[in-house]
Short mmCIF file of C-alpha atoms in Angstrom, two decimals:
data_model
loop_
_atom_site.label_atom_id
_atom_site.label_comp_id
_atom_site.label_asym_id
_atom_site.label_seq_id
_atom_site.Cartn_x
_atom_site.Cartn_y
_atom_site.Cartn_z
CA UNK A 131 54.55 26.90 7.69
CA UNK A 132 55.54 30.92 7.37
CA UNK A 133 59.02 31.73 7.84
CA UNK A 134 59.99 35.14 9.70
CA UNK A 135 63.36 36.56 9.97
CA UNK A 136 64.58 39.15 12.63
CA UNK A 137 67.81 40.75 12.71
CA UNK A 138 69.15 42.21 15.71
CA UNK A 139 72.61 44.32 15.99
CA UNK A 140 74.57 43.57 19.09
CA UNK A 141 77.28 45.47 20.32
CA UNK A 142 80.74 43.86 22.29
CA UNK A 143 82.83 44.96 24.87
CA UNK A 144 84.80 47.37 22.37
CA UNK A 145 81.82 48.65 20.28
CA UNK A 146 82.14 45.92 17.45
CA UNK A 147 78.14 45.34 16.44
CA UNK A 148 77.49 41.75 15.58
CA UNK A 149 74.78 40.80 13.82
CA UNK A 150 72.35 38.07 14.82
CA UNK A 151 69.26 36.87 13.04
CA UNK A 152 66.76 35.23 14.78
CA UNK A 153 64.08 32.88 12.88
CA UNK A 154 60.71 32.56 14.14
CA UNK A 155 58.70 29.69 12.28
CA UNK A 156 54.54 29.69 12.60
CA UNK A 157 52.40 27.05 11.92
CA UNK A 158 49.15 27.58 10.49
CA UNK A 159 46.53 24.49 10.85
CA UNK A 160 45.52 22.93 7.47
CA UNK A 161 42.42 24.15 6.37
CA UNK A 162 38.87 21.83 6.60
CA UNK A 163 38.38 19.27 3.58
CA UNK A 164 41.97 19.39 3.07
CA UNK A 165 45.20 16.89 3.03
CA UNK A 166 46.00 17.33 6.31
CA UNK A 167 46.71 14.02 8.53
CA UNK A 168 44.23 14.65 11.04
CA UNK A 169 41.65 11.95 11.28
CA UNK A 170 38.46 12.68 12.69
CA UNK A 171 36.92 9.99 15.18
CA UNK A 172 33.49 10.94 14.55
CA UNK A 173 33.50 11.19 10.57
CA UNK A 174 36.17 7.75 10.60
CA UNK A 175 33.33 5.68 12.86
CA UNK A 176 30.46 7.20 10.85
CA UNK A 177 31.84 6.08 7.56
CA UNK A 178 32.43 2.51 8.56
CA UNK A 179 28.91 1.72 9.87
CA UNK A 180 26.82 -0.23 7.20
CA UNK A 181 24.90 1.19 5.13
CA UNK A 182 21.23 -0.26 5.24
CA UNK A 183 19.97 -1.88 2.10
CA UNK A 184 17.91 -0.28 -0.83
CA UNK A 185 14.32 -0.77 -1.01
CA UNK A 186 13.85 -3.75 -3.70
CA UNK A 187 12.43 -2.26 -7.19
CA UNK A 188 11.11 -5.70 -7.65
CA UNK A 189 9.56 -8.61 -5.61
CA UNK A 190 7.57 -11.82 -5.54
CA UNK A 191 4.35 -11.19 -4.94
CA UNK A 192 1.31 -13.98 -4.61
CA UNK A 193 -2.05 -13.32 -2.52
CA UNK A 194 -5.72 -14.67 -2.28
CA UNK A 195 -8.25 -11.87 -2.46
CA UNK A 196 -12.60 -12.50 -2.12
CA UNK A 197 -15.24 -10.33 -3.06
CA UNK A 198 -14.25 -6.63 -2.08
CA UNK A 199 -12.41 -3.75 -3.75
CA UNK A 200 -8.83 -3.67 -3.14
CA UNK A 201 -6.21 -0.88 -4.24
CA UNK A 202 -2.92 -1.26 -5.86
CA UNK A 203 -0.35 0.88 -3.31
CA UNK A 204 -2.68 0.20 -0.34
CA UNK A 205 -3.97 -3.91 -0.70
CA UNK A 206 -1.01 -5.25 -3.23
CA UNK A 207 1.76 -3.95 -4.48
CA UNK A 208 1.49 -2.80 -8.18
CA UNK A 209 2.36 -4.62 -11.11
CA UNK A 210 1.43 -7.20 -14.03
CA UNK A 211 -0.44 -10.27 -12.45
CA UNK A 212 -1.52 -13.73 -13.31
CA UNK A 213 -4.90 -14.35 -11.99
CA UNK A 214 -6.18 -17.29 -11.49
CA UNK A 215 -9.92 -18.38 -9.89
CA UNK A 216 -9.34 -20.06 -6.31
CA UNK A 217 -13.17 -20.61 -5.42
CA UNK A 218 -16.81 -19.49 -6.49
CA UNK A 219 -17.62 -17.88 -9.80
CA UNK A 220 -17.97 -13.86 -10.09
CA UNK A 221 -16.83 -10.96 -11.75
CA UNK A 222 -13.59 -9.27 -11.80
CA UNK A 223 -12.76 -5.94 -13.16
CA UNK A 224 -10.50 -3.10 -12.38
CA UNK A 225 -10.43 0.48 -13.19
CA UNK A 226 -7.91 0.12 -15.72
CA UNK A 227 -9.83 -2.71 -17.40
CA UNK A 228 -9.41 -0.65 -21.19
CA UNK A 229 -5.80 0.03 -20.92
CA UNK A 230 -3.99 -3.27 -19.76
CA UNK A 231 -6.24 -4.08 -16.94
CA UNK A 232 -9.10 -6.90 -16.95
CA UNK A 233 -13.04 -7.07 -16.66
CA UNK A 234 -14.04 -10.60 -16.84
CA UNK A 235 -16.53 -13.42 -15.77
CA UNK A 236 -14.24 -15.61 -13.77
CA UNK A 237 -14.57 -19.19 -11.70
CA UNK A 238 -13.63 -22.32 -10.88
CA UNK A 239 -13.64 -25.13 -13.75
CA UNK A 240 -16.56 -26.93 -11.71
CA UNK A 241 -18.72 -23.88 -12.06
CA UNK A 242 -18.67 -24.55 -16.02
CA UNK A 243 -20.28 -27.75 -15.56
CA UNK A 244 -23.64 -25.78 -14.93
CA UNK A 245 -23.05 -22.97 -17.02
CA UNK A 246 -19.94 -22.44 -19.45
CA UNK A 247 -19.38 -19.02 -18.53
CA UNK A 248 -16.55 -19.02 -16.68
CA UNK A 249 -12.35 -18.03 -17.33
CA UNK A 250 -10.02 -19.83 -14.84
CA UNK A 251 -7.01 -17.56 -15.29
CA UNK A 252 -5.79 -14.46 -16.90
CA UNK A 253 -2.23 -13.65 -17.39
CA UNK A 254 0.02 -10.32 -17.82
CA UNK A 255 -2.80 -8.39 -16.38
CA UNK A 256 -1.48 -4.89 -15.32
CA UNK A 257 -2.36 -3.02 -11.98
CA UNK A 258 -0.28 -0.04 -11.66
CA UNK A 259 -0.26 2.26 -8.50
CA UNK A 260 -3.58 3.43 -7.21
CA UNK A 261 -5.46 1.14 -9.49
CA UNK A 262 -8.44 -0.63 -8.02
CA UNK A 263 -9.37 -4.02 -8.43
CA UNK A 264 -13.25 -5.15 -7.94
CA UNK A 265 -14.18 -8.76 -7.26
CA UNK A 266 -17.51 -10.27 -6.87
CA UNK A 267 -18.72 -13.81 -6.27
CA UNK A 268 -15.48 -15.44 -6.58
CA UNK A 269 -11.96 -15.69 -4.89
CA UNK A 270 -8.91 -15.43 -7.01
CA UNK A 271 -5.14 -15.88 -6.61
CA UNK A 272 -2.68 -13.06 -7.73
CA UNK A 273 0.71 -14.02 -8.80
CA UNK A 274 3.88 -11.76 -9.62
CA UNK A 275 7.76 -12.34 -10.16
CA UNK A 276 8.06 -8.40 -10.69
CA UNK A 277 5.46 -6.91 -8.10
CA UNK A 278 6.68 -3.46 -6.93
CA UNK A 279 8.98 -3.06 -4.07
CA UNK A 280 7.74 -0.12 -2.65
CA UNK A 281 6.30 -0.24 0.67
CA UNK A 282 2.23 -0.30 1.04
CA UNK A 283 0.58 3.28 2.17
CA UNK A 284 -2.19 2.69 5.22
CA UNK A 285 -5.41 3.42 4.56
CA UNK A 286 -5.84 6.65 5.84
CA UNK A 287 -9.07 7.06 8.24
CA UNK A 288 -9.35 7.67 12.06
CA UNK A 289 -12.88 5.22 12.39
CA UNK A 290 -12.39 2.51 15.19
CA UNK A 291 -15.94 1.92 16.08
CA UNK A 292 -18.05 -1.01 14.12
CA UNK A 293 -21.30 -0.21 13.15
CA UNK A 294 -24.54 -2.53 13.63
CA UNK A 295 -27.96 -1.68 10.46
CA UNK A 296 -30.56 -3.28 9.55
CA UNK A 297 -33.43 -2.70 6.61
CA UNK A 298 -33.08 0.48 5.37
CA UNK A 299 -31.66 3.73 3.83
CA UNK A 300 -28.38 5.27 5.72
CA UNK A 301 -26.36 7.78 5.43
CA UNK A 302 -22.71 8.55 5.62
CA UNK A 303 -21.80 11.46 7.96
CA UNK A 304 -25.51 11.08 9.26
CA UNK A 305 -26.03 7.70 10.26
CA UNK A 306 -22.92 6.39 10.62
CA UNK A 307 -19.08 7.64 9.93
CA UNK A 308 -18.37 8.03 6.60
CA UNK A 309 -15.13 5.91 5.59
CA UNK A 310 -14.36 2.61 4.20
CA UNK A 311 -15.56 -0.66 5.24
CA UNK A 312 -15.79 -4.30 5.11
CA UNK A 313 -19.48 -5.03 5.28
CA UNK A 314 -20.50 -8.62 6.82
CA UNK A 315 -23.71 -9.74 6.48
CA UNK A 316 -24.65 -10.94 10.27
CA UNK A 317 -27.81 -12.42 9.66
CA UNK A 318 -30.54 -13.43 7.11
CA UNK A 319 -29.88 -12.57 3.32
CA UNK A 320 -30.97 -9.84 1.08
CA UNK A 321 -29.68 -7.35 -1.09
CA UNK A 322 -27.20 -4.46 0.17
CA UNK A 323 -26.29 -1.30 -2.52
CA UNK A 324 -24.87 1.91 -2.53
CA UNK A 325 -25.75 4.99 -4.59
CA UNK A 326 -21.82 5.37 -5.74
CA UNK A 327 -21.70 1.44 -6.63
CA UNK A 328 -19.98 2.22 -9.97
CA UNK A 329 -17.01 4.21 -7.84
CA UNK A 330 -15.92 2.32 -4.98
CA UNK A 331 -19.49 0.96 -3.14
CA UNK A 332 -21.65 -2.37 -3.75
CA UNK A 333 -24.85 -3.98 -5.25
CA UNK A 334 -24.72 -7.30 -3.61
CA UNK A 335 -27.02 -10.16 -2.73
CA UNK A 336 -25.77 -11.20 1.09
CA UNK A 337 -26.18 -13.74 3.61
CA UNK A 338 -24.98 -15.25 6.19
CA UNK A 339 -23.19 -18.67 5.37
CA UNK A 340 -25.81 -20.72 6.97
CA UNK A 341 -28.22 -18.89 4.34
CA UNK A 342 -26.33 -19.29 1.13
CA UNK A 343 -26.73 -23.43 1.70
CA UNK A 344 -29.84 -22.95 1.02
CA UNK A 345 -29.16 -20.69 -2.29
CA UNK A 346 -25.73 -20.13 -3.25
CA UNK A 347 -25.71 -17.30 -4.28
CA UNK A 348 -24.80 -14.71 -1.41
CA UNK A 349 -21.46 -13.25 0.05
CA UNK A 350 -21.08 -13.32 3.59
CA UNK A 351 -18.25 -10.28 3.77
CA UNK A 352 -17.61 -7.39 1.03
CA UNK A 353 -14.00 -5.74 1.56
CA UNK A 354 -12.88 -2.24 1.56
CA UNK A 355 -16.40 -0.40 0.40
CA UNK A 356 -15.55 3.23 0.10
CA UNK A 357 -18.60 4.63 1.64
CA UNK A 358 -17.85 8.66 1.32
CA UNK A 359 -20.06 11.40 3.46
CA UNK A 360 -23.46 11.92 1.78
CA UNK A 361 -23.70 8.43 0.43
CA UNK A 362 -26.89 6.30 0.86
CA UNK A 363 -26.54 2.45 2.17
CA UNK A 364 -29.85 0.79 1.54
CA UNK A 365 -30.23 -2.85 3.14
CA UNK A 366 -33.41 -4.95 2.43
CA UNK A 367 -33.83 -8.39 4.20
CA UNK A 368 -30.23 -8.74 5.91
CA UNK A 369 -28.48 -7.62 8.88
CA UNK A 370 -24.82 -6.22 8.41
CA UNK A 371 -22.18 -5.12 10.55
CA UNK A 372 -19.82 -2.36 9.44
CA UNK A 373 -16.24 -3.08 9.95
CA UNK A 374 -13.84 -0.20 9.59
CA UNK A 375 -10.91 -1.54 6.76
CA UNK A 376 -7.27 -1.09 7.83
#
């Protein structure tokens, strides 16, 4: 509040000036973000709605995954795992496998009454983001207290459309849409490989289930094969379908 004073002279009846002050008060708004006891409706409601919670850092994780290659960030969230053969005997191996991850010969404890070959479990094994984890042959279980709690990314590819191949060489961006696939085997049973096997393809024996009764040792379905433009799929005795992954 400013205080202004004003003084006037008045003059009487018989020339005698008084003198009169006037006072004049202004009042100047407080200014914004200070003490003032305004309350604003909008900023007062704002501040009282609740406040959603925090993405967990950490959370219980446990999954089955079969033959296929699966990413950590994309498939699972990353972390250290326990893993422990569900079914079948195979290998298992990530990209990490020198530095904290695994590459092992893994299967059921039946499947060491033919050959004793196989690990049932491995523990502490770590997957960090963007690490990929191959399995072949066999089904395992992965199991973490402390999995991250980030959310999963998508996989990020616009194919919709399945494919249908038989014997032969294809290729990706020719043939059929390059991307990444699970690969079924539809009918009969022969051997399916990819010239970038060692980086995110296959070298599989695969049949159909009705086939592997008769030898057991085919995989009906391979998940997530990365199958980049300019790679060659070549498929000798078996029909496969080619299922884009999500």
């Amino acid at each position: 509040i400013e205080n202004c004073d004003h003084t006037f002279n008045v003059f009487s009846g018989d020339d005698t000036a008084l003198s009169v002050s006037l006072c004049a008060c202004t009042v100047t708004p407080p200014e914004e973000g200070g003490g003032g006891s305004a309350v604003d409706s909008d900023t007062s409601s704002s501040s009282s709605a609740e406040t959603p919670d925090p993405t967990p850092s950490t959370i219980s994780f446990e999954q089955e995954f079969s033959s296929g290659n699966y990413t950590a960030g994309i498939d699972f969230p990353a972390g250290k795992y326990d893993i422990v053969a569900v079914s079948g005997g195979g290998n298992v191996s990530s990209s990490n496998a020198f530095d904290g991850g695994i590459n092992a010969v893994m299967g059921t404890e039946d499947k060491n009454e033919l050959m004793d070959m196989y690990e049932q479990e491995y523990s502490n094994i770590d997957l960090p983001d963007g690490t990929t984890l191959t399995i072949s042959g066999v089904t395992v279980r992965l199991t973490s207290d402390a999995a991250s709690g980030d959310p999963l990314t998508p996989r990020n590819q616009e194919i919709t459309e399945t494919v249908d191949l038989g014997n032969g060489n294809f290729v990706a961006g020719e043939d059929f849409p390059a991307g990444v696939y699970n690969i079924v085997a539809v009918s009969g049973a022969g051997n399916v490989s990819s010239d970038n096997m060692y980086s995110g393809g296959l070298n599989a024996m695969m049949g159909t289930e009705e086939e592997n009764q008769l030898m057991d040792m085919c995989e009906q379905e391979y998940k997530n094969i990365d199958l980049p433009d300019g790679t060659t799929l070549t498929i000798s005795g078996v029909q496969i379908q080619l299922v884009p992954s999500v």
